[in-house]
Amino acid sequence: MPEHAVAAGGGHPAAAAPPAGSGGSAAPTALQVLRALDSGPRGLTEQAAEERLARWGENVLPAQQVTPWPRRLLRGLRDPFTTVLLVLGLVSAAVASWATAAVITFLVVVSCGLRVSGELRADRSMAHLRDLVATTASVLRRADARDAAPVVREIPVDQLVPGDVIHLGPGDLVPADVRLLRASGLRVHQAALTGESQPVDKHAVDVPDARYDQHVFGQPQLCFQGSSVASGSGTAVVQATGARTEFARTHTGVQRRGPSAFDRSVHGVSWILVRFMLLTPPLVLMANAAVNGRGLETLPFAVAVAVALTPEMLPVVVTTCLARGAALLARGHGVIIKRLPALHDLGAMDVLCLDKTGTLTEDRATVHRALDADGQDDAEVLHWAAVNAWWTLQLADLPAPDILDEALLDAVDEAEVMAYEPVAALPFDPVRRLATAVVRTPGRLGTHTLVVKGAVEAVLERCALTDQERARLHALADRRAGDGLRLLAVATADRAARHRAYTPADERGLAFRGFVTLRDEVNDTAAAALRDLADHGVDVKILTGDHPGTATRACHDLGLAVDGVLTADRVDALTDAELVAAARRTTVFARCSPDHKARIVTALRAGGHTAGFLGDGANDLPALRAADIGMCPREAVAVARDGADVVLTGREIHADGGKDLTAIGHAVTAGRHAGGNITAYLRVALSSNLGNVIAMLAAGVLLPFLPMLPAQVLVQNLCFDASQLAFAYDRPHPAALRRPAVLRPRGLLRFITGFGALNALADLATFALLALAVYGPGSTDDEAVFHSGWFTENLLTQALVMVLLHTGRRGATGGPSAVGCAAAVLGAVGVLLPLSPLGPLLGMTALPLTYYAELAAVLTLYAVALAAAMRRCERRQRLPR
């Protein structure tokens, strides 16, 4: 917390006082804070610092816990798909079907191993990205209590303790939560905490009044870990370290999201499989007992049917698809997938929420226009603004210009501003909200020119204007600000040359020159990335702490249509149900706090969307964790990288340091590849398996013998499952990449029941042919013929299903797709295995030649019906919802 009390005699933090303006008791004064911390302006003694360090620990963020591989393995075993297989394996072992149990166990081990190895690779890739928030700090320390001369020491930030007095200067990272005791022109970047792109003014005030922002980060006397000093200097006392800082509170106080899109899909499909698995064996047993009088002797066959219904390769195919996609993304585009299911969620994502600052825009500004008092272009206004920026920087001995002054200097010729002779400078002050440079124009002896630049209100009130003219200029400035532009007002005044020092009292009676408008520099890859996301069917929402006009202008510059704008105060007025509806039709959410961002993302998910969030600051962490998929760039603060599921790093970084947001498009495409292949596999495997099971149930009731031996069922199932690995290496059709790859259990159930019934009809037609071959005129009266014929037909129909129901395309080299090759091999096995030496061992025999002709006719009709049904299904999917 920002304000910590300390036990009077112990010198240790004991309780947290409410922030100023939070509605609690009045904020303590600087003297009260020092007394509570048992410290003073001269800092702590070495002994006191050592005691506090021993009691309260080092000033480090809570360490990220590394999950050991055995725990990862156990977590993988809890996956619903894996649980289904383990149950089937136990049942197979119970009925002494050891081959089936061994195959299932092997598949489970392979699946879990692939998942664990992929996550460990992601952890190793993240290890080199973690760094400290700051490295050293300048601290006042005394040798003992009697020593009146404190010494400034550079110590590691992890050795800081509450009560330490530190110095802050330009470029310093704030190493802890501190209370300012003294400050001079101090401006601090808090974008990592609040999302505001501009540095904020900080100064030592005893008790902040109502003019200041009542939010804790808006308090001028407080600076926080995770922020950095843009300009000026200050002395401050450390109030909170380590896990007690606002930075750490944001990191550790946010709850992880609920089930992601992948989790929801997995659980839905798993329950479908569980229901079928639990229903099938009893049906087989009861049907055979009622019709044929066969009892428990059919239990192995019933278990084999249940195994045939379940896609054993599902965990392996899913994990292989995700692991392969994650590896390709890391190598080709520098995108680290920390959690393998996150790749599926990327493919299912239909809404992406972005933080504007540092994401759509760079942390820099550019000059837009220079306007005179009538709103007309006037280059002279920009000239005087640049003179002020240059000579304020030089005469005030500032380390570097802020982003606005840098934009002014980049827009003019340096020689023009250096032609003046410097006299004096009054640097920017947060109370005056302006800066003044005093220069002498060559050739104008005896005259000094005051060049004043700053906030519109501050400059206009110091100009010699009528009330009507001042009001008109305020209205002009408001219109420009409404367009999302930042404004600086510029004024000048001629004064007689003098040796006496210039003071703020001289900033009166100025001649108004005009306005300089600036806009945030947009990321040069953002427009292309947004177009790419739109082509992929992903809507973009902007969640920012900035002014709504600024965010809207950035969207227009990038070609992003803005359908609606909501500010945080209006979001607060909405119920959760109302926010779900509002979030769907709103593009820009402005003035958002971290909690607002998380609430909006949660509302989108509650509305049925798969929501992603891209941010880079500690203030973005709640939204990163609330989203189905959290993303951040490499430059994000450490806690944001730790909390994200996907880190954009490596090749997405330009030579000039800018972020290449097109890496997001590559990640979405990879996710859709993986998700499309997983969905295609499930459709093919489940519909084919269901059709076979229905036909087996019917045949088992009508025939006086088992339609297939348990060993034949398992071999057929093993051959089909092995061919399904091809889906992990297939390339979906481009049409499948234009929409989110969402695995919807209800839609999947409709698909597999419809196409499974069609498959069952083909199987039953073959059953009729085989029944004639066994029992008809000139029959062989040989059960092996029936078994062999149905084995061949099953593998051939499954090969047809693979070819006609998957959405793959020809390989990049122009050859057949991976699935097409696997289907051809599967069909060949179905024809040749009964004829091979293995056939008799499995209870199969050669088939009459007439059967192959009849089977070809059945398969042709089946292929025509399958293709027609698939075309109808695709047309239905393309209809607007």
Coordinates of N, CA and C in Angstrom, one line a residue, residues 360-505:
L360 N -0.7 0.5 -29.9 CA -1.1 1.1 -31.2 C -0.2 2.4 -31.5
T361 N 0.2 3.0 -30.4 CA 1.1 4.2 -30.6 C 2.4 4.0 -29.9
E362 N 3.4 4.7 -30.4 CA 4.7 4.7 -29.8 C 4.7 5.7 -28.6
D363 N 5.8 5.6 -27.8 CA 5.9 6.5 -26.7 C 6.6 7.8 -27.2
R364 N 6.1 8.4 -28.2 CA 6.6 9.6 -28.8 C 5.5 10.3 -29.5
A365 N 5.7 11.6 -29.7 CA 4.7 12.5 -30.4 C 5.3 13.1 -31.6
T366 N 4.4 13.6 -32.5 CA 4.9 14.4 -33.7 C 4.0 15.6 -33.8
V367 N 4.6 16.7 -34.3 CA 3.9 17.9 -34.5 C 2.9 17.7 -35.6
H368 N 1.7 18.2 -35.4 CA 0.6 18.0 -36.3 C 0.5 19.3 -37.1
R369 N 0.2 20.5 -36.4 CA 0.0 21.8 -37.1 C 0.5 22.8 -36.1
A370 N 0.8 24.0 -36.6 CA 1.0 25.2 -35.8 C 0.0 26.2 -36.3
L371 N -0.8 26.7 -35.3 CA -2.0 27.6 -35.7 C -1.8 28.9 -35.0
D372 N -2.3 30.0 -35.7 CA -2.3 31.3 -35.1 C -3.6 31.5 -34.3
A373 N -3.8 32.7 -33.8 CA -5.0 32.9 -33.0 C -6.3 32.7 -33.7
D374 N -6.3 32.8 -35.1 CA -7.5 32.6 -35.9 C -7.7 31.1 -36.3
G375 N -6.7 30.2 -35.9 CA -6.8 28.8 -36.3 C -6.2 28.6 -37.7
Q376 N -5.4 29.5 -38.2 CA -4.8 29.3 -39.5 C -3.3 28.9 -39.3
D377 N -2.8 28.1 -40.3 CA -1.5 27.7 -40.2 C -0.5 28.8 -40.1
D378 N 0.5 28.7 -39.2 CA 1.5 29.8 -39.0 C 2.7 29.1 -38.5
A379 N 3.8 29.0 -39.4 CA 5.0 28.4 -39.1 C 5.8 29.2 -38.0
E380 N 5.5 30.4 -37.8 CA 6.2 31.2 -36.8 C 5.9 30.7 -35.4
V381 N 4.7 30.2 -35.2 CA 4.3 29.7 -33.9 C 5.2 28.5 -33.5
L382 N 5.4 27.6 -34.5 CA 6.2 26.4 -34.3 C 7.7 26.9 -34.0
H383 N 8.1 27.9 -34.7 CA 9.5 28.4 -34.5 C 9.7 28.8 -33.1
W384 N 8.8 29.6 -32.5 CA 9.0 30.1 -31.2 C 8.9 29.0 -30.2
A385 N 8.0 28.0 -30.4 CA 7.9 26.9 -29.5 C 9.2 26.1 -29.5
A386 N 9.8 25.9 -30.6 CA 11.1 25.2 -30.7 C 12.2 26.0 -30.0
V387 N 12.2 27.3 -30.1 CA 13.2 28.2 -29.4 C 13.1 28.0 -27.9
N388 N 11.9 28.0 -27.4 CA 11.6 27.7 -26.0 C 12.1 26.3 -25.6
A389 N 11.8 25.3 -26.4 CA 12.2 23.9 -26.0 C 13.8 23.8 -26.0
W390 N 14.5 24.4 -27.0 CA 15.9 24.2 -27.1 C 16.6 25.0 -25.9
W391 N 16.3 26.2 -25.7 CA 17.0 27.0 -24.7 C 16.6 26.7 -23.3
T392 N 15.4 26.2 -23.1 CA 15.0 25.7 -21.8 C 15.9 24.4 -21.4
L393 N 16.0 23.6 -22.4 CA 16.8 22.4 -22.2 C 18.3 22.7 -21.9
Q394 N 18.8 23.7 -22.7 CA 20.2 24.1 -22.5 C 20.5 24.8 -21.2
L395 N 19.7 25.9 -21.0 CA 20.0 26.7 -19.8 C 19.6 26.1 -18.5
A396 N 18.6 25.3 -18.5 CA 18.2 24.6 -17.2 C 18.9 23.4 -16.9
D397 N 19.9 23.0 -17.9 CA 20.7 21.8 -17.7 C 19.9 20.6 -17.5
L398 N 18.8 20.4 -18.3 CA 18.0 19.2 -18.2 C 18.8 18.1 -19.0
P399 N 18.6 16.9 -18.6 CA 19.4 15.8 -19.2 C 18.9 15.5 -20.7
A400 N 17.6 15.7 -20.9 CA 17.1 15.3 -22.2 C 15.7 16.0 -22.3
P401 N 15.3 16.3 -23.5 CA 13.9 16.9 -23.7 C 12.9 15.8 -23.4
D402 N 11.7 16.3 -23.0 CA 10.6 15.3 -22.8 C 10.0 15.1 -24.3
I403 N 9.0 14.2 -24.4 CA 8.6 13.7 -25.7 C 8.0 14.9 -26.5
L404 N 7.4 15.8 -25.8 CA 6.7 17.0 -26.6 C 7.8 17.9 -27.1
D405 N 8.8 18.3 -26.2 CA 9.9 19.1 -26.7 C 10.7 18.4 -27.8
E406 N 10.9 17.1 -27.7 CA 11.6 16.4 -28.7 C 10.9 16.5 -30.0
A407 N 9.6 16.4 -30.0 CA 8.8 16.5 -31.2 C 8.9 17.9 -31.8
L408 N 8.9 18.9 -31.0 CA 9.1 20.3 -31.5 C 10.5 20.5 -32.2
L409 N 11.5 20.0 -31.5 CA 12.9 20.1 -32.1 C 13.1 19.3 -33.4
D410 N 12.4 18.2 -33.5 CA 12.5 17.4 -34.7 C 11.8 18.0 -35.9
A411 N 10.9 19.0 -35.6 CA 10.1 19.6 -36.7 C 10.7 20.8 -37.2
V412 N 11.8 21.3 -36.7 CA 12.4 22.6 -37.2 C 13.9 22.4 -37.5
D413 N 14.5 23.4 -38.1 CA 15.9 23.4 -38.4 C 16.7 23.8 -37.2
E414 N 17.6 23.0 -36.7 CA 18.3 23.3 -35.5 C 19.0 24.6 -35.5
A415 N 19.6 25.0 -36.7 CA 20.3 26.2 -36.8 C 19.5 27.4 -36.5
E416 N 18.2 27.4 -36.9 CA 17.3 28.5 -36.6 C 17.1 28.8 -35.1
V417 N 17.0 27.8 -34.3 CA 16.8 28.0 -32.9 C 18.1 28.3 -32.2
M418 N 19.2 27.9 -32.8 CA 20.5 28.2 -32.1 C 21.0 29.6 -32.5
A419 N 20.3 30.3 -33.4 CA 20.8 31.6 -33.8 C 20.6 32.7 -32.7
Y420 N 19.8 32.4 -31.7 CA 19.5 33.4 -30.6 C 20.6 33.3 -29.6
E421 N 20.7 34.3 -28.8 CA 21.7 34.3 -27.7 C 20.9 34.1 -26.4
P422 N 21.3 33.1 -25.7 CA 20.6 32.7 -24.5 C 20.8 33.7 -23.3
V423 N 19.8 34.0 -22.6 CA 19.9 34.9 -21.4 C 19.5 34.1 -20.1
A424 N 18.4 33.5 -20.1 CA 17.9 32.9 -18.8 C 16.8 31.9 -19.2
A425 N 16.5 31.0 -18.3 CA 15.4 30.1 -18.5 C 14.7 29.8 -17.1
L426 N 13.4 29.7 -17.2 CA 12.6 29.2 -16.1 C 12.0 27.9 -16.5
P427 N 12.5 26.8 -16.0 CA 12.1 25.5 -16.5 C 10.6 25.2 -16.1
F428 N 10.1 24.2 -16.7 CA 8.7 23.8 -16.5 C 8.5 23.5 -15.0
D429 N 7.4 24.0 -14.5 CA 7.0 23.9 -13.1 C 5.6 23.3 -13.1
P430 N 5.3 22.3 -12.3 CA 4.0 21.7 -12.3 C 2.9 22.6 -11.8
V431 N 3.3 23.6 -11.0 CA 2.3 24.5 -10.5 C 2.0 25.6 -11.6
R432 N 3.0 26.2 -12.2 CA 2.8 27.1 -13.3 C 2.3 26.5 -14.5
R433 N 2.8 25.2 -14.8 CA 2.4 24.4 -16.0 C 2.9 25.1 -17.3
L434 N 4.0 25.7 -17.2 CA 4.6 26.3 -18.4 C 6.1 26.5 -18.2
A435 N 6.8 26.8 -19.3 CA 8.3 27.0 -19.2 C 8.6 28.2 -20.0
T436 N 9.6 29.0 -19.6 CA 10.0 30.2 -20.2 C 11.5 30.3 -20.5
A437 N 11.8 30.7 -21.8 CA 13.2 30.9 -22.2 C 13.3 32.4 -22.5
V438 N 14.4 33.0 -22.0 CA 14.7 34.4 -22.3 C 15.9 34.4 -23.2
V439 N 15.7 35.1 -24.4 CA 16.8 35.1 -25.4 C 16.9 36.5 -26.0
R440 N 18.1 36.7 -26.6 CA 18.3 38.0 -27.2 C 18.5 37.7 -28.7
T441 N 17.7 38.5 -29.5 CA 17.7 38.3 -31.0 C 18.9 39.1 -31.5
P442 N 19.7 38.5 -32.3 CA 20.9 39.2 -32.9 C 20.4 40.4 -33.7
G443 N 21.1 41.6 -33.4 CA 20.7 42.8 -34.1 C 19.8 43.6 -33.3
R444 N 19.2 43.1 -32.2 CA 18.2 43.8 -31.4 C 18.8 44.1 -30.0
L445 N 19.8 45.0 -30.0 CA 20.5 45.4 -28.7 C 19.5 46.0 -27.8
G446 N 19.7 45.7 -26.5 CA 18.8 46.4 -25.5 C 17.5 45.7 -25.3
T447 N 17.2 44.6 -26.0 CA 15.9 44.0 -25.9 C 16.0 42.5 -25.6
H448 N 15.3 42.0 -24.6 CA 15.2 40.6 -24.4 C 13.8 40.1 -24.8
T449 N 13.7 38.9 -25.3 CA 12.4 38.3 -25.7 C 12.1 37.1 -24.8
L450 N 11.0 37.2 -24.1 CA 10.5 36.1 -23.3 C 9.7 35.2 -24.2
V451 N 10.0 33.9 -24.3 CA 9.3 32.9 -25.0 C 8.7 31.9 -24.1
V452 N 7.3 31.9 -24.0 CA 6.6 31.1 -23.0 C 5.8 30.1 -23.7
K453 N 5.9 28.8 -23.2 CA 5.2 27.7 -23.8 C 4.7 26.8 -22.7
G454 N 3.4 26.3 -22.8 CA 2.9 25.5 -21.8 C 1.4 25.1 -22.0
A455 N 0.8 24.8 -20.9 CA -0.7 24.4 -20.9 C -1.5 25.6 -21.4
V456 N -2.6 25.3 -22.1 CA -3.4 26.4 -22.7 C -3.9 27.3 -21.7
E457 N -4.5 26.8 -20.6 CA -5.1 27.7 -19.6 C -4.0 28.5 -18.9
A458 N -2.8 28.0 -18.6 CA -1.8 28.7 -18.0 C -1.2 29.8 -18.8
V459 N -1.1 29.6 -20.1 CA -0.5 30.6 -21.0 C -1.6 31.7 -21.3
L460 N -2.8 31.3 -21.5 CA -3.9 32.3 -21.8 C -4.1 33.3 -20.7
E461 N -4.1 32.8 -19.4 CA -4.3 33.7 -18.3 C -3.2 34.7 -18.1
R462 N -2.0 34.5 -18.7 CA -0.9 35.4 -18.6 C -0.8 36.4 -19.8
C463 N -1.7 36.2 -20.8 CA -1.7 37.0 -22.0 C -2.6 38.3 -21.8
A464 N -2.2 39.3 -22.5 CA -3.0 40.6 -22.5 C -4.2 40.4 -23.5
L465 N -5.3 39.8 -23.0 CA -6.4 39.5 -23.8 C -7.7 40.0 -23.1
T466 N -8.7 40.3 -23.9 CA -10.0 40.5 -23.3 C -10.7 39.2 -22.9
D467 N -11.7 39.3 -22.1 CA -12.3 38.1 -21.7 C -13.0 37.4 -22.9
Q468 N -13.5 38.1 -23.8 CA -14.2 37.5 -25.0 C -13.2 36.8 -25.8
E469 N -12.0 37.5 -26.0 CA -11.0 36.9 -26.9 C -10.4 35.6 -26.2
R470 N -10.2 35.7 -24.9 CA -9.7 34.5 -24.2 C -10.7 33.3 -24.3
A471 N -12.0 33.6 -24.1 CA -13.0 32.6 -24.2 C -13.0 32.0 -25.6
R472 N -12.8 32.8 -26.7 CA -12.8 32.3 -28.1 C -11.6 31.3 -28.3
L473 N -10.4 31.7 -27.7 CA -9.3 30.9 -27.8 C -9.4 29.6 -27.1
H474 N -10.0 29.6 -25.9 CA -10.3 28.4 -25.2 C -11.2 27.5 -26.0
A475 N -12.2 28.0 -26.6 CA -13.1 27.2 -27.5 C -12.4 26.6 -28.6
L476 N -11.5 27.3 -29.2 CA -10.7 26.8 -30.4 C -9.8 25.7 -29.9
A477 N -9.2 25.8 -28.7 CA -8.3 24.8 -28.2 C -9.2 23.5 -27.8
D478 N -10.4 23.7 -27.3 CA -11.2 22.6 -26.9 C -11.6 21.8 -28.2
R479 N -11.9 22.5 -29.3 CA -12.2 21.8 -30.5 C -11.1 20.9 -31.0
R480 N -9.9 21.4 -30.9 CA -8.7 20.7 -31.4 C -8.4 19.5 -30.4
A481 N -8.6 19.7 -29.1 CA -8.4 18.6 -28.2 C -9.5 17.5 -28.4
G482 N -10.7 17.9 -28.8 CA -11.7 16.9 -29.1 C -11.4 16.1 -30.3
D483 N -10.4 16.5 -31.1 CA -10.0 15.7 -32.3 C -8.9 14.7 -31.9
G484 N -8.6 14.7 -30.6 CA -7.5 13.8 -30.1 C -6.1 14.3 -30.2
L485 N -6.0 15.6 -30.2 CA -4.7 16.3 -30.4 C -4.2 16.8 -29.0
R486 N -2.9 16.8 -28.8 CA -2.4 17.5 -27.6 C -2.0 18.9 -28.1
L487 N -2.3 19.9 -27.2 CA -2.0 21.3 -27.5 C -1.0 22.0 -26.6
L488 N -0.2 22.8 -27.1 CA 0.7 23.7 -26.4 C 0.4 25.1 -26.9
A489 N 0.3 26.0 -25.9 CA 0.1 27.4 -26.2 C 1.4 28.1 -26.2
V490 N 1.6 29.1 -27.1 CA 2.9 29.8 -27.2 C 2.6 31.3 -27.1
A491 N 3.4 32.0 -26.4 CA 3.3 33.5 -26.3 C 4.7 34.1 -26.1
T492 N 4.8 35.3 -26.5 CA 6.1 36.0 -26.3 C 5.9 37.4 -25.7
A493 N 7.0 38.0 -25.3 CA 6.9 39.4 -24.8 C 8.3 40.0 -24.9
D494 N 8.4 41.2 -25.3 CA 9.7 42.0 -25.3 C 9.9 42.7 -24.0
R495 N 11.1 42.6 -23.5 CA 11.4 43.4 -22.2 C 12.7 44.1 -22.4
A496 N 12.9 45.2 -21.7 CA 14.2 45.9 -21.8 C 15.2 45.0 -21.2
A497 N 16.4 45.0 -21.8 CA 17.5 44.1 -21.3 C 17.9 44.6 -19.9
R498 N 18.2 43.6 -19.0 CA 18.6 43.9 -17.7 C 19.5 42.8 -17.1
H499 N 20.1 43.1 -16.0 CA 21.0 42.1 -15.4 C 20.2 41.4 -14.2
R500 N 19.2 41.9 -13.7 CA 18.4 41.3 -12.7 C 17.8 40.0 -13.2
A501 N 17.7 39.0 -12.3 CA 17.2 37.7 -12.6 C 15.7 37.7 -13.0
Y502 N 15.4 36.9 -13.9 CA 14.0 36.8 -14.3 C 13.3 35.8 -13.4
T503 N 12.0 36.1 -13.1 CA 11.2 35.3 -12.2 C 9.8 35.0 -12.8
P504 N 9.0 34.1 -12.2 CA 7.7 33.9 -12.8 C 6.8 35.2 -12.8
A505 N 7.1 36.2 -12.0 CA 6.4 37.4 -12.0 C 6.5 38.1 -13.3

